[in-house]
């Protein structure tokens, strides 16, 4: 089955700096890659997703890039703010609507 | 979007007992899933709850330990049976929305289980 690796497991950045989280996947048939943010004690919520027919997608301060050849995708957060502090999970599936396999998560701390 | 209500939000149970978690969605959904999130860990899919038929379990999860019901398109239950301290986790119900289920996976708030 699919295996998703996520790095780093923890990331500390200064407010205003950028944060980058990287994920690799094993199943070349995967073509849907969402990112979820989970604040402390809250449910995971989708923040951005990308499908395999697109190499990059941006939504305000967050962007995701996908390299299907190398089987890796990354989340970029620019101009980080304290409210960006949370655990971020990448995931992969063979299609939007199929079951998701999640990465191990990255705990991001934005220091004011 | 979807509004998902899970009950209980938290519970403390004794070893050897069982806990049933309910998940109610405010609209009919085709795809419903149960995830487990152990303390400080990622999200692991337990099973897909199928309406009107047996749930589809992931590797490492069995029906005897995690029986699931899905009587209609808005409701499901997950039972965690014969509890042990290793079952202490957050259990999350999730649903897919959008046309042809290509939309976002929404999660309930989770049910935090502590087993003594």
PDB file of C-alpha atoms in Angstrom:
ATOM      1  CA  UNK A   1       0.000   0.000   0.000  1.00  0.00           C
ATOM      2  CA  UNK A   2       0.872   3.689  -0.007  1.00  0.00           C
ATOM      3  CA  UNK A   3       3.553   4.985   2.379  1.00  0.00           C
ATOM      4  CA  UNK A   4       3.943   8.718   3.031  1.00  0.00           C
ATOM      5  CA  UNK A   5       7.050  10.088   4.744  1.00  0.00           C
ATOM      6  CA  UNK A   6       7.057  13.644   6.116  1.00  0.00           C
ATOM      7  CA  UNK A   7       9.970  15.841   7.195  1.00  0.00           C
ATOM      8  CA  UNK A   8      10.845  17.511   9.443  1.00  0.00           C
ATOM      9  CA  UNK A   9       8.887  16.275  12.436  1.00  0.00           C
ATOM     10  CA  UNK A  10       9.302  19.624  14.177  1.00  0.00           C
ATOM     11  CA  UNK A  11      10.042  23.046  12.743  1.00  0.00           C
ATOM     12  CA  UNK A  12      10.682  26.266  14.619  1.00  0.00           C
ATOM     13  CA  UNK A  13      10.731  29.525  12.685  1.00  0.00           C
ATOM     14  CA  UNK A  14      10.854  33.183  13.503  1.00  0.00           C
ATOM     15  CA  UNK A  15       7.721  35.176  12.754  1.00  0.00           C
ATOM     16  CA  UNK A  16       7.898  36.528   9.230  1.00  0.00           C
ATOM     17  CA  UNK A  17      10.220  33.803   7.978  1.00  0.00           C
ATOM     18  CA  UNK A  18       9.189  30.993   5.626  1.00  0.00           C
ATOM     19  CA  UNK A  19       8.482  27.392   6.551  1.00  0.00           C
ATOM     20  CA  UNK A  20       8.856  24.414   4.239  1.00  0.00           C
ATOM     21  CA  UNK A  21       7.579  20.890   4.890  1.00  0.00           C
ATOM     22  CA  UNK A  22       8.418  18.022   2.552  1.00  0.00           C
ATOM     23  CA  UNK A  23       6.669  14.725   1.891  1.00  0.00           C
ATOM     24  CA  UNK A  24       7.497  11.724  -0.243  1.00  0.00           C
ATOM     25  CA  UNK A  25       5.124   8.981  -1.323  1.00  0.00           C
ATOM     26  CA  UNK A  26       5.662   5.474  -2.580  1.00  0.00           C
ATOM     27  CA  UNK A  27       2.728   4.657  -4.866  1.00  0.00           C
ATOM     28  CA  UNK A  28       3.182   6.146  -8.322  1.00  0.00           C
ATOM     29  CA  UNK A  29      -0.577   5.760  -8.873  1.00  0.00           C
ATOM     30  CA  UNK A  30      -1.312   8.408  -6.231  1.00  0.00           C
ATOM     31  CA  UNK A  31      -2.551  11.613  -7.793  1.00  0.00           C
ATOM     32  CA  UNK A  32      -4.254  13.623  -5.056  1.00  0.00           C
ATOM     33  CA  UNK A  33      -2.224  15.356  -2.320  1.00  0.00           C
ATOM     34  CA  UNK A  34      -3.965  17.390   0.387  1.00  0.00           C
ATOM     35  CA  UNK A  35      -2.456  19.190   3.359  1.00  0.00           C
ATOM     36  CA  UNK A  36      -4.222  19.391   6.717  1.00  0.00           C
ATOM     37  CA  UNK A  37      -3.609  21.716   9.655  1.00  0.00           C
ATOM     38  CA  UNK A  38      -4.437  20.599  13.170  1.00  0.00           C
ATOM     39  CA  UNK A  39      -4.377  23.151  15.950  1.00  0.00           C
ATOM     40  CA  UNK A  40      -4.009  21.929  19.513  1.00  0.00           C
ATOM     41  CA  UNK A  41      -7.102  20.068  20.629  1.00  0.00           C
ATOM     42  CA  UNK A  42      -8.899  20.691  17.341  1.00  0.00           C
ATOM     43  CA  UNK A  43      -9.856  18.635  14.332  1.00  0.00           C
ATOM     44  CA  UNK A  44      -7.627  18.468  11.235  1.00  0.00           C
ATOM     45  CA  UNK A  45      -8.742  20.893   8.534  1.00  0.00           C
ATOM     46  CA  UNK A  46      -7.831  21.045   4.878  1.00  0.00           C
ATOM     47  CA  UNK A  47      -5.716  24.056   3.986  1.00  0.00           C
ATOM     48  CA  UNK A  48      -4.689  23.294   0.403  1.00  0.00           C
ATOM     49  CA  UNK A  49      -4.574  20.383  -2.003  1.00  0.00           C
ATOM     50  CA  UNK A  50      -3.017  19.602  -5.363  1.00  0.00           C
ATOM     51  CA  UNK A  51      -3.801  17.120  -8.077  1.00  0.00           C
ATOM     52  CA  UNK A  52      -1.259  15.410 -10.276  1.00  0.00           C
ATOM     53  CA  UNK A  53      -2.067  17.441 -13.366  1.00  0.00           C
ATOM     54  CA  UNK A  54      -0.744  20.560 -11.645  1.00  0.00           C
ATOM     55  CA  UNK A  55       2.836  21.295 -10.539  1.00  0.00           C
ATOM     56  CA  UNK A  56       2.137  24.150  -8.172  1.00  0.00           C
ATOM     57  CA  UNK A  57      -0.806  25.752  -6.430  1.00  0.00           C
ATOM     58  CA  UNK A  58      -0.906  28.873  -4.320  1.00  0.00           C
ATOM     59  CA  UNK A  59      -3.435  30.327  -1.879  1.00  0.00           C
ATOM     60  CA  UNK A  60      -2.321  33.591  -0.278  1.00  0.00           C
ATOM     61  CA  UNK A  61       0.614  32.753   1.999  1.00  0.00           C
ATOM     62  CA  UNK A  62       0.596  29.023   1.412  1.00  0.00           C
ATOM     63  CA  UNK A  63       1.692  27.117  -1.667  1.00  0.00           C
ATOM     64  CA  UNK A  64       2.174  23.480  -2.553  1.00  0.00           C
ATOM     65  CA  UNK A  65       4.512  22.058  -5.178  1.00  0.00           C
ATOM     66  CA  UNK A  66       4.431  18.569  -6.667  1.00  0.00           C
ATOM     67  CA  UNK A  67       7.137  16.598  -8.440  1.00  0.00           C
ATOM     68  CA  UNK A  68       5.522  13.410  -9.737  1.00  0.00           C
ATOM     69  CA  UNK A  69       8.737  12.070 -11.210  1.00  0.00           C
ATOM     70  CA  UNK A  70      10.490  12.219  -7.868  1.00  0.00           C
ATOM     71  CA  UNK A  71       7.298  11.382  -5.961  1.00  0.00           C
ATOM     72  CA  UNK A  72       7.536  14.270  -3.568  1.00  0.00           C
ATOM     73  CA  UNK A  73       5.463  17.314  -2.693  1.00  0.00           C
ATOM     74  CA  UNK A  74       6.067  20.260  -0.402  1.00  0.00           C
ATOM     75  CA  UNK A  75       4.147  22.851   1.571  1.00  0.00           C
ATOM     76  CA  UNK A  76       5.498  26.386   1.690  1.00  0.00           C
ATOM     77  CA  UNK A  77       4.271  28.973   4.183  1.00  0.00           C
ATOM     78  CA  UNK A  78       5.564  32.486   3.669  1.00  0.00           C
ATOM     79  CA  UNK A  79       5.517  35.401   6.115  1.00  0.00           C
ATOM     80  CA  UNK A  80       4.707  33.079   8.990  1.00  0.00           C
ATOM     81  CA  UNK A  81       2.511  34.337  11.802  1.00  0.00           C
ATOM     82  CA  UNK A  82       1.939  32.982  15.327  1.00  0.00           C
ATOM     83  CA  UNK A  83      -1.431  31.577  14.251  1.00  0.00           C
ATOM     84  CA  UNK A  84       0.407  29.314  11.813  1.00  0.00           C
ATOM     85  CA  UNK A  85       1.660  27.343  14.820  1.00  0.00           C
ATOM     86  CA  UNK A  86       0.064  23.912  14.535  1.00  0.00           C
ATOM     87  CA  UNK A  87       0.692  20.367  13.363  1.00  0.00           C
ATOM     88  CA  UNK A  88       0.600  19.963   9.600  1.00  0.00           C
ATOM     89  CA  UNK A  89      -0.124  16.638   7.873  1.00  0.00           C
ATOM     90  CA  UNK A  90       0.436  15.767   4.251  1.00  0.00           C
ATOM     91  CA  UNK A  91      -1.540  12.961   2.670  1.00  0.00           C
ATOM     92  CA  UNK A  92      -1.854  11.054  -0.571  1.00  0.00           C
ATOM     93  CA  UNK A  93      -4.498   9.041  -2.361  1.00  0.00           C
ATOM     94  CA  UNK A  94      -5.128   7.549  -5.790  1.00  0.00           C
ATOM     95  CA  UNK A  95      -7.928  10.004  -6.386  1.00  0.00           C
ATOM     96  CA  UNK A  96      -9.831  12.639  -4.509  1.00  0.00           C
ATOM     97  CA  UNK A  97     -12.555  10.565  -2.913  1.00  0.00           C
ATOM     98  CA  UNK A  98     -10.335   7.586  -2.177  1.00  0.00           C
ATOM     99  CA  UNK A  99      -8.963   6.811   1.257  1.00  0.00           C
ATOM    100  CA  UNK A 100      -6.093   9.015   2.377  1.00  0.00           C
ATOM    101  CA  UNK A 101      -2.723   7.888   3.727  1.00  0.00           C
ATOM    102  CA  UNK A 102      -1.247  10.511   6.035  1.00  0.00           C
ATOM    103  CA  UNK A 103       2.328  11.479   6.730  1.00  0.00           C
ATOM    104  CA  UNK A 104       3.659  11.516  10.275  1.00  0.00           C
ATOM    105  CA  UNK A 105       3.018  15.224  10.795  1.00  0.00           C
ATOM    106  CA  UNK A 106       5.164  18.312  11.350  1.00  0.00           C
ATOM    107  CA  UNK A 107       4.812  20.411  14.473  1.00  0.00           C
ATOM    108  CA  UNK A 108       5.408  24.018  13.448  1.00  0.00           C
ATOM    109  CA  UNK A 109       6.182  26.652  16.054  1.00  0.00           C
ATOM    110  CA  UNK A 110       6.281  30.288  14.982  1.00  0.00           C
ATOM    111  CA  UNK A 111       8.189  32.381  17.490  1.00  0.00           C
ATOM    112  CA  UNK A 112       7.141  36.024  17.811  1.00  0.00           C
TER     113      UNK A 112
ATOM    114  CA  UNK B   1     -19.051  21.578   3.836  1.00  0.00           C
ATOM    115  CA  UNK B   2     -20.399  19.196   6.451  1.00  0.00           C
ATOM    116  CA  UNK B   3     -21.173  19.491  10.142  1.00  0.00           C
ATOM    117  CA  UNK B   4     -20.152  16.371  12.025  1.00  0.00           C
ATOM    118  CA  UNK B   5     -21.173  15.703  15.601  1.00  0.00           C
ATOM    119  CA  UNK B   6     -19.334  13.063  17.572  1.00  0.00           C
ATOM    120  CA  UNK B   7     -20.345  11.703  20.938  1.00  0.00           C
ATOM    121  CA  UNK B   8     -18.874  11.328  23.458  1.00  0.00           C
ATOM    122  CA  UNK B   9     -16.214  13.996  23.122  1.00  0.00           C
ATOM    123  CA  UNK B  10     -14.192  12.234  25.777  1.00  0.00           C
ATOM    124  CA  UNK B  11     -14.491   9.272  28.115  1.00  0.00           C
ATOM    125  CA  UNK B  12     -12.498   7.337  30.641  1.00  0.00           C
ATOM    126  CA  UNK B  13     -13.086   3.599  30.570  1.00  0.00           C
ATOM    127  CA  UNK B  14     -11.941   0.575  32.499  1.00  0.00           C
ATOM    128  CA  UNK B  15      -9.851  -2.156  30.983  1.00  0.00           C
ATOM    129  CA  UNK B  16     -11.962  -4.920  29.433  1.00  0.00           C
ATOM    130  CA  UNK B  17     -15.039  -2.787  28.799  1.00  0.00           C
ATOM    131  CA  UNK B  18     -16.223  -1.340  25.471  1.00  0.00           C
ATOM    132  CA  UNK B  19     -16.981   2.156  24.231  1.00  0.00           C
ATOM    133  CA  UNK B  20     -19.306   3.084  21.408  1.00  0.00           C
ATOM    134  CA  UNK B  21     -18.727   6.365  19.589  1.00  0.00           C
ATOM    135  CA  UNK B  22     -21.493   7.961  17.558  1.00  0.00           C
ATOM    136  CA  UNK B  23     -21.053  10.110  14.472  1.00  0.00           C
ATOM    137  CA  UNK B  24     -23.923  12.187  13.096  1.00  0.00           C
ATOM    138  CA  UNK B  25     -23.613  14.232   9.893  1.00  0.00           C
ATOM    139  CA  UNK B  26     -25.942  17.064   8.943  1.00  0.00           C
ATOM    140  CA  UNK B  27     -26.332  15.836   5.359  1.00  0.00           C
ATOM    141  CA  UNK B  28     -26.322  12.548   3.486  1.00  0.00           C
ATOM    142  CA  UNK B  29     -22.807  11.433   2.599  1.00  0.00           C
ATOM    143  CA  UNK B  30     -21.647   8.416   0.684  1.00  0.00           C
ATOM    144  CA  UNK B  31     -18.141   8.020   2.072  1.00  0.00           C
ATOM    145  CA  UNK B  32     -17.605   7.846   5.825  1.00  0.00           C
ATOM    146  CA  UNK B  33     -14.370   6.848   7.545  1.00  0.00           C
ATOM    147  CA  UNK B  34     -13.080   6.205  11.046  1.00  0.00           C
ATOM    148  CA  UNK B  35      -9.542   7.281  11.947  1.00  0.00           C
ATOM    149  CA  UNK B  36      -7.437   6.798  15.048  1.00  0.00           C
ATOM    150  CA  UNK B  37      -4.914   9.329  16.291  1.00  0.00           C
ATOM    151  CA  UNK B  38      -2.711   8.042  19.056  1.00  0.00           C
ATOM    152  CA  UNK B  39      -1.141  10.668  21.365  1.00  0.00           C
ATOM    153  CA  UNK B  40       1.218  12.893  19.402  1.00  0.00           C
ATOM    154  CA  UNK B  41       0.884  10.713  16.328  1.00  0.00           C
ATOM    155  CA  UNK B  42      -0.553  10.881  12.845  1.00  0.00           C
ATOM    156  CA  UNK B  43      -3.952   9.802  11.565  1.00  0.00           C
ATOM    157  CA  UNK B  44      -4.427   6.113  10.833  1.00  0.00           C
ATOM    158  CA  UNK B  45      -7.439   4.860   8.926  1.00  0.00           C
ATOM    159  CA  UNK B  46      -9.313   2.142  10.809  1.00  0.00           C
ATOM    160  CA  UNK B  47     -12.075   1.411   8.302  1.00  0.00           C
ATOM    161  CA  UNK B  48     -14.490   2.727   5.729  1.00  0.00           C
ATOM    162  CA  UNK B  49     -18.062   2.593   7.006  1.00  0.00           C
ATOM    163  CA  UNK B  50     -20.301   1.274   4.242  1.00  0.00           C
ATOM    164  CA  UNK B  51     -24.010   1.983   4.337  1.00  0.00           C
ATOM    165  CA  UNK B  52     -26.004  -1.216   4.500  1.00  0.00           C
ATOM    166  CA  UNK B  53     -23.039  -3.557   4.431  1.00  0.00           C
ATOM    167  CA  UNK B  54     -20.011  -4.562   6.460  1.00  0.00           C
ATOM    168  CA  UNK B  55     -17.257  -2.002   6.939  1.00  0.00           C
ATOM    169  CA  UNK B  56     -14.001  -2.309   5.013  1.00  0.00           C
ATOM    170  CA  UNK B  57     -11.116  -2.608   7.479  1.00  0.00           C
ATOM    171  CA  UNK B  58      -7.515  -1.580   6.972  1.00  0.00           C
ATOM    172  CA  UNK B  59      -4.589  -3.857   7.690  1.00  0.00           C
ATOM    173  CA  UNK B  60      -4.147  -4.302  11.417  1.00  0.00           C
ATOM    174  CA  UNK B  61      -7.766  -3.578  12.314  1.00  0.00           C
ATOM    175  CA  UNK B  62     -10.437  -6.280  12.705  1.00  0.00           C
ATOM    176  CA  UNK B  63     -14.177  -6.291  13.074  1.00  0.00           C
ATOM    177  CA  UNK B  64     -14.162  -8.097  16.399  1.00  0.00           C
ATOM    178  CA  UNK B  65     -12.133  -5.289  17.986  1.00  0.00           C
ATOM    179  CA  UNK B  66     -13.680  -2.355  16.092  1.00  0.00           C
ATOM    180  CA  UNK B  67     -17.253  -3.214  15.063  1.00  0.00           C
ATOM    181  CA  UNK B  68     -18.822  -0.469  12.948  1.00  0.00           C
ATOM    182  CA  UNK B  69     -22.420   0.205  12.071  1.00  0.00           C
ATOM    183  CA  UNK B  70     -23.734   2.453   9.278  1.00  0.00           C
ATOM    184  CA  UNK B  71     -27.520   2.194   9.238  1.00  0.00           C
ATOM    185  CA  UNK B  72     -28.046   5.203   6.936  1.00  0.00           C
ATOM    186  CA  UNK B  73     -26.228   7.922   5.021  1.00  0.00           C
ATOM    187  CA  UNK B  74     -25.970  10.336   7.978  1.00  0.00           C
ATOM    188  CA  UNK B  75     -24.993   8.151  10.941  1.00  0.00           C
ATOM    189  CA  UNK B  76     -22.336   5.672  12.000  1.00  0.00           C
ATOM    190  CA  UNK B  77     -21.003   4.141  15.187  1.00  0.00           C
ATOM    191  CA  UNK B  78     -17.592   2.765  16.055  1.00  0.00           C
ATOM    192  CA  UNK B  79     -17.216   0.438  19.027  1.00  0.00           C
ATOM    193  CA  UNK B  80     -13.835  -0.190  20.576  1.00  0.00           C
ATOM    194  CA  UNK B  81     -14.127  -3.556  22.320  1.00  0.00           C
ATOM    195  CA  UNK B  82     -12.257  -5.254  25.148  1.00  0.00           C
ATOM    196  CA  UNK B  83     -10.392  -2.079  25.966  1.00  0.00           C
ATOM    197  CA  UNK B  84      -6.749  -1.987  26.968  1.00  0.00           C
ATOM    198  CA  UNK B  85      -4.537   1.037  27.778  1.00  0.00           C
ATOM    199  CA  UNK B  86      -3.095   0.794  24.242  1.00  0.00           C
ATOM    200  CA  UNK B  87      -6.524   1.813  22.921  1.00  0.00           C
ATOM    201  CA  UNK B  88      -6.156   5.247  24.523  1.00  0.00           C
ATOM    202  CA  UNK B  89      -6.419   7.536  21.504  1.00  0.00           C
ATOM    203  CA  UNK B  90      -8.547  10.089  19.759  1.00  0.00           C
ATOM    204  CA  UNK B  91     -11.038   8.491  17.390  1.00  0.00           C
ATOM    205  CA  UNK B  92     -12.198  10.662  14.508  1.00  0.00           C
ATOM    206  CA  UNK B  93     -15.140  10.268  12.212  1.00  0.00           C
ATOM    207  CA  UNK B  94     -14.670  11.794   8.766  1.00  0.00           C
ATOM    208  CA  UNK B  95     -16.755  12.245   5.631  1.00  0.00           C
ATOM    209  CA  UNK B  96     -16.153  13.136   2.019  1.00  0.00           C
ATOM    210  CA  UNK B  97     -18.281  15.825   0.460  1.00  0.00           C
ATOM    211  CA  UNK B  98     -18.622  17.445  -2.890  1.00  0.00           C
ATOM    212  CA  UNK B  99     -19.829  16.267  -6.228  1.00  0.00           C
ATOM    213  CA  UNK B 100     -18.793  12.674  -6.853  1.00  0.00           C
ATOM    214  CA  UNK B 101     -16.989  12.741  -3.516  1.00  0.00           C
ATOM    215  CA  UNK B 102     -14.086  14.676  -4.985  1.00  0.00           C
ATOM    216  CA  UNK B 103     -14.198  17.298  -2.321  1.00  0.00           C
ATOM    217  CA  UNK B 104     -12.670  17.858   1.047  1.00  0.00           C
ATOM    218  CA  UNK B 105     -12.409  15.256   3.772  1.00  0.00           C
ATOM    219  CA  UNK B 106     -14.136  16.729   6.825  1.00  0.00           C
ATOM    220  CA  UNK B 107     -13.380  15.515  10.324  1.00  0.00           C
ATOM    221  CA  UNK B 108     -15.470  15.466  13.453  1.00  0.00           C
ATOM    222  CA  UNK B 109     -14.032  16.957  16.626  1.00  0.00           C
ATOM    223  CA  UNK B 110     -12.930  13.538  17.777  1.00  0.00           C
ATOM    224  CA  UNK B 111     -13.612  11.348  20.783  1.00  0.00           C
ATOM    225  CA  UNK B 112     -10.760  11.184  23.281  1.00  0.00           C
ATOM    226  CA  UNK B 113     -10.626   7.796  24.970  1.00  0.00           C
ATOM    227  CA  UNK B 114      -8.547   7.068  28.034  1.00  0.00           C
ATOM    228  CA  UNK B 115      -8.354   3.481  29.243  1.00  0.00           C
ATOM    229  CA  UNK B 116      -7.286   2.828  32.810  1.00  0.00           C
TER     230      UNK B 116
END
